[in-house]
Coordinates of C-alpha atoms and ligand atoms in Angstrom, one line a residue:
X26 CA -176.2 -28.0 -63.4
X27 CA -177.0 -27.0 -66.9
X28 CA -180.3 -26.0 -67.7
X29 CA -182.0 -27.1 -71.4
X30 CA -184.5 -25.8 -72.8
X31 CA -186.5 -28.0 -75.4
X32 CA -189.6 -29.1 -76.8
X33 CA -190.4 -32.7 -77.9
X34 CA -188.6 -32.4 -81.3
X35 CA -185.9 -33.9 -83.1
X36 CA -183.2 -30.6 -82.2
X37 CA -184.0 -30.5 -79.3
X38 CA -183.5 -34.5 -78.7
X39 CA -180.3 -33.8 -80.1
X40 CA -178.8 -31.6 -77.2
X41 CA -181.2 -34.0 -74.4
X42 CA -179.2 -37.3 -76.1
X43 CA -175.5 -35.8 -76.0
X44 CA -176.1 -34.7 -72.5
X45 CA -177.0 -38.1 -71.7
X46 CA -174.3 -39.8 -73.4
X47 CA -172.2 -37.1 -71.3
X48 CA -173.5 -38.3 -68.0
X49 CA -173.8 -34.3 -67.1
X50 CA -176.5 -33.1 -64.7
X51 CA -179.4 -31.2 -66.3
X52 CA -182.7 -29.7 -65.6
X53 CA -185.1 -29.5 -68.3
X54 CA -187.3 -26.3 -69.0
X55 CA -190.4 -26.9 -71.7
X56 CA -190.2 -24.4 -74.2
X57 CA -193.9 -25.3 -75.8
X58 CA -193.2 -24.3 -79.4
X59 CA -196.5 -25.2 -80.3
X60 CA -198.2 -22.9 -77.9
X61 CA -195.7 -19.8 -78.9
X62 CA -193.4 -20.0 -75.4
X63 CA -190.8 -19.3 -77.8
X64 CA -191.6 -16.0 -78.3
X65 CA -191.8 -15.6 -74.2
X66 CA -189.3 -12.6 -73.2
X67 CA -187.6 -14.9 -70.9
X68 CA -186.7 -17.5 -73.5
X69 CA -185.9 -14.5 -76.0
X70 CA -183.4 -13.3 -73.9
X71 CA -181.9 -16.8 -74.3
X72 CA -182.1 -17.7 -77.6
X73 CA -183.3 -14.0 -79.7
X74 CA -183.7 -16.8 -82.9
X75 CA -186.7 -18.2 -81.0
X76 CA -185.8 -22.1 -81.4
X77 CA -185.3 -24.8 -79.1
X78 CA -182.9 -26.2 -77.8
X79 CA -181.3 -23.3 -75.7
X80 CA -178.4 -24.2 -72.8
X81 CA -177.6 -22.1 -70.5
X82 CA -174.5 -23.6 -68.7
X83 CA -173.6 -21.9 -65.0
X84 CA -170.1 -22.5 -65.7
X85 CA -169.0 -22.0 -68.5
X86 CA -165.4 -21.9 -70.3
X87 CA -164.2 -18.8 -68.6
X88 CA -166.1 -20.1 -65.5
X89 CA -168.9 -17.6 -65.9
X90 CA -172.2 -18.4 -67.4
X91 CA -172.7 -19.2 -70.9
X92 CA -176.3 -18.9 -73.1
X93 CA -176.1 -21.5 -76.6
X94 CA -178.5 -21.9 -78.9
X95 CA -178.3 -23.7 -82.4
X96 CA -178.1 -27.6 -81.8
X97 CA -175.1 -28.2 -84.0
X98 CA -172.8 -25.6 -81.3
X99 CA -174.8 -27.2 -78.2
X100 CA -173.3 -30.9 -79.3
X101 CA -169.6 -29.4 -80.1
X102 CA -169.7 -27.2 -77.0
X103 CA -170.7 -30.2 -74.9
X104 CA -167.7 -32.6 -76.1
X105 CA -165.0 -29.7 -75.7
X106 CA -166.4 -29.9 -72.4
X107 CA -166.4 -33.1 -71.4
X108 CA -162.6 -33.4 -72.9
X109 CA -163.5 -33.9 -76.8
X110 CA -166.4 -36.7 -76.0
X111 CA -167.8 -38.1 -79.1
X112 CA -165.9 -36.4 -81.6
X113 CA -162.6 -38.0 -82.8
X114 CA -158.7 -36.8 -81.6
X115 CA -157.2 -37.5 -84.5
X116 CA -157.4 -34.6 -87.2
X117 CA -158.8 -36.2 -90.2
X118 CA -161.4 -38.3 -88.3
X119 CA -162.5 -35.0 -86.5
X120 CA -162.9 -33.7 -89.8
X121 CA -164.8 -36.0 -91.0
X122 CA -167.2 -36.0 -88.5
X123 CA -167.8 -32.0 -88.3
X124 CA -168.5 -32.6 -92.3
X125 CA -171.3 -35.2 -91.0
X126 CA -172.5 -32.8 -88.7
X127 CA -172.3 -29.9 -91.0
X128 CA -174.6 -32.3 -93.2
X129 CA -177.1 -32.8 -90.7
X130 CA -177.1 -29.4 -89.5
X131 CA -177.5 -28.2 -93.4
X132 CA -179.3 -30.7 -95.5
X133 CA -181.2 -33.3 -93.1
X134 CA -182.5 -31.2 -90.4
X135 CA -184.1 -28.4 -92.3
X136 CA -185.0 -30.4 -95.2
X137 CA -187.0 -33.3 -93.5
X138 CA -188.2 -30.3 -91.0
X139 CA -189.7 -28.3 -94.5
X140 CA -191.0 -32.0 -95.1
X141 CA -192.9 -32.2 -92.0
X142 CA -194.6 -28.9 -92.4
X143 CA -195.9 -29.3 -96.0
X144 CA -196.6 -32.8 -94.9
X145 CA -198.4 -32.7 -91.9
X146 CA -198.4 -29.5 -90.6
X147 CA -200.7 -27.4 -93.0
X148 CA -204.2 -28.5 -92.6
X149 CA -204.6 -28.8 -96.5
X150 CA -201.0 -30.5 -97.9
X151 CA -199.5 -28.7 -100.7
X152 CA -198.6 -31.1 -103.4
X153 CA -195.4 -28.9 -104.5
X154 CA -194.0 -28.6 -101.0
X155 CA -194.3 -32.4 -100.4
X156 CA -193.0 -33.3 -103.3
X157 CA -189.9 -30.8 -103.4
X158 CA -189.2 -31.5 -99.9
X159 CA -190.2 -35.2 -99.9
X160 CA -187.4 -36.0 -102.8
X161 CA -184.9 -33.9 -101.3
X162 CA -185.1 -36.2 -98.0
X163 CA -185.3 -39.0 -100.1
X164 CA -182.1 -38.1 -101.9
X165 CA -180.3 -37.2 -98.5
X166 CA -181.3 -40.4 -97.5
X167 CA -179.1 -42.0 -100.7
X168 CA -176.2 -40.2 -99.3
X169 CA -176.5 -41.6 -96.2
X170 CA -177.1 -45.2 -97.2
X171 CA -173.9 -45.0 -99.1
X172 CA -172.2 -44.0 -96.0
X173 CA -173.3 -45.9 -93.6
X174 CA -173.0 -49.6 -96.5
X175 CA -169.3 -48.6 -96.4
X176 CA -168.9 -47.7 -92.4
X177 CA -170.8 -48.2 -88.4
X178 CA -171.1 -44.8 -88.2
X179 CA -171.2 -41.8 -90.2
X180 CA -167.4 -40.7 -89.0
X181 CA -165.0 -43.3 -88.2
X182 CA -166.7 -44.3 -84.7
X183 CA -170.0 -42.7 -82.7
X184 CA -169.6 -39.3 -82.8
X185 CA -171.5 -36.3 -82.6
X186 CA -172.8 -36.6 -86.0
X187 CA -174.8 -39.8 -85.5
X188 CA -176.2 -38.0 -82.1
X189 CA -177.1 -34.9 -84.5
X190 CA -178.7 -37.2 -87.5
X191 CA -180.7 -39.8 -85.2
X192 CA -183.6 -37.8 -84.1
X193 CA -184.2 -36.9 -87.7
X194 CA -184.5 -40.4 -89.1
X195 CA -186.7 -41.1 -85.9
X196 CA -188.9 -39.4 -87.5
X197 CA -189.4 -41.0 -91.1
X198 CA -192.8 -42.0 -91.2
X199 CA -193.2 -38.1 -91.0
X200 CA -191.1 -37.1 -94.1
X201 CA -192.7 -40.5 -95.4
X202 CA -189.5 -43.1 -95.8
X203 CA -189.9 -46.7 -95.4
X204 CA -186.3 -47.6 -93.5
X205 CA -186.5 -51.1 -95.5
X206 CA -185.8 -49.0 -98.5
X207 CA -182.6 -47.9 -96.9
X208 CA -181.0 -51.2 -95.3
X209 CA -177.9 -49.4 -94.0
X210 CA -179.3 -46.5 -92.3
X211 CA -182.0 -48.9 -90.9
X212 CA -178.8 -51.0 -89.5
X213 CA -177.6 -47.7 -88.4
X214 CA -180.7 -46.3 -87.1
X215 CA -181.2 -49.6 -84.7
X216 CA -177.6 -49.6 -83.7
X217 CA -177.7 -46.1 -82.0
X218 CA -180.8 -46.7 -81.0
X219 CA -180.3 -49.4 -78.8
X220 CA -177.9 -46.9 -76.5
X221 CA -179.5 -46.0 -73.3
X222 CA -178.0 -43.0 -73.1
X223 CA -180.1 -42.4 -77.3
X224 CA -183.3 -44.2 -75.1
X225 CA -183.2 -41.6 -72.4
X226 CA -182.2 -38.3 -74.4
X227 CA -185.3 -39.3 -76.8
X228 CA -187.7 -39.7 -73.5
X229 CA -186.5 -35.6 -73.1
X230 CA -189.0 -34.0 -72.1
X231 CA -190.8 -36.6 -70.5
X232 CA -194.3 -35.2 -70.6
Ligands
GSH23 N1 -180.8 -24.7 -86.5 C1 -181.6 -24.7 -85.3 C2 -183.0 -25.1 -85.6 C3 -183.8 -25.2 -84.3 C4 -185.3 -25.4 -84.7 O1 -185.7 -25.2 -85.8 N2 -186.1 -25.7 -83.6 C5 -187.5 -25.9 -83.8 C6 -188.0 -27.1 -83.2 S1 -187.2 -28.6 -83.9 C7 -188.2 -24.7 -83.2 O2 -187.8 -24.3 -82.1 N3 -189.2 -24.1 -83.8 C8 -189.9 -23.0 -83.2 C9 -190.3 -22.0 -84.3 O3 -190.1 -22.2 -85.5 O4 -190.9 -20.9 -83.9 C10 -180.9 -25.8 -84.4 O5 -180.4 -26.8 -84.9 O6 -180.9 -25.6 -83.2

């Protein structure tokens, strides 16, 4: 059984969702990143970089046990062990969908993230932080609307990449987009939300 560490947060919904769409047994630890268990020796000794989500799988490639941290390594380790689940065979469409991922990973994850502090977490908003991060998001959101008004998905079929980016967008009230202004990613967002395996991982932790 593979044991995940998380908090309530878009990452860490990431690795809860794949798992789910996986169908592989897991126990969930709460890692309370609000309260600082992050900084707890034990979880340190799991992830030294102090984020959620952490894995620890029992058996791991060599068939001893393997520690992961970072989300983006979580989702690819996952499908390489579940025989290539949610990522394409085919070379180019692989490709395609690690550039998605990579995109996530890189633009939309920390940059809505940065948007969410300045926007909500400081107790007095600063107007330059907002603003810097609130266009950025804005303008990654462009880049996916393009996408997604020429294709379902943000690869050539459901991949690890729309598991990676949905969390994020879950959260847009937060980084302060209206979906209606993006009518492709809103097609998008309600397409892989309606998976039950998206509905469960998103439930992760449950209280
Ligand atoms: N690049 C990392 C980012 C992980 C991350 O930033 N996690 C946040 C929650 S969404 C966290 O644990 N923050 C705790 C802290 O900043 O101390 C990943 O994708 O796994």
């Amino acid at each position: 059984m593979i044991d995940l560490y998380t908090w309530s947060t878009p990452n860490g919904r990431k690795a809860s969702i794949m798992l789910e769409e996986c169908e592989l047994p897991y126990r969930v630890t709460t890692v309370n990143i609000g309260a600082g268990e992050q900084f707890k020796p034990d979880f340190l000794a799991i992830n030294p970089n102090n984020r959620i989500p952490a894995i620890v799988d029992p058996e791991g490639p060599d068939g001893k046990p393997l520690k992961l941290f970072e989300s983006g390594a979580i989702l690819i380790y996952l499908s390489e062990k579940t025989g290539g689940k949610f990522m394409p065979k085919a070379p180019r469409a692989k490709y395609i969908a690690l550039q998605w991922l990579m995109f996530q990973m890189g633009g939309v994850g920390p940059m809505f993230g940065q948007a969410h502090h300045f926007m909500r977490a400081k107790k007095d908003e600063i107007p330059y932080g907002s603003e810097r991060y609130g266009t950025e998001s804005k303008r990654l959101y462009g880049v996916l609307e393009k996408r997604l008004s020429e294709a379902e998905y943000l690869a050539d079929e459901y991949t690890i990449a729309d598991i990676a980016t949905y969390p994020w967008v879950a959260r847009h009230e937060w980084h302060r987009v209206e979906l209606a202004m993006f009518p492709a990613v809103k097609r998008w967002y309600d397409r892989v939300g309606a998976r039950p395996a998206v509905v469960r991982g998103m439930a992760v932790p449950s209280a």
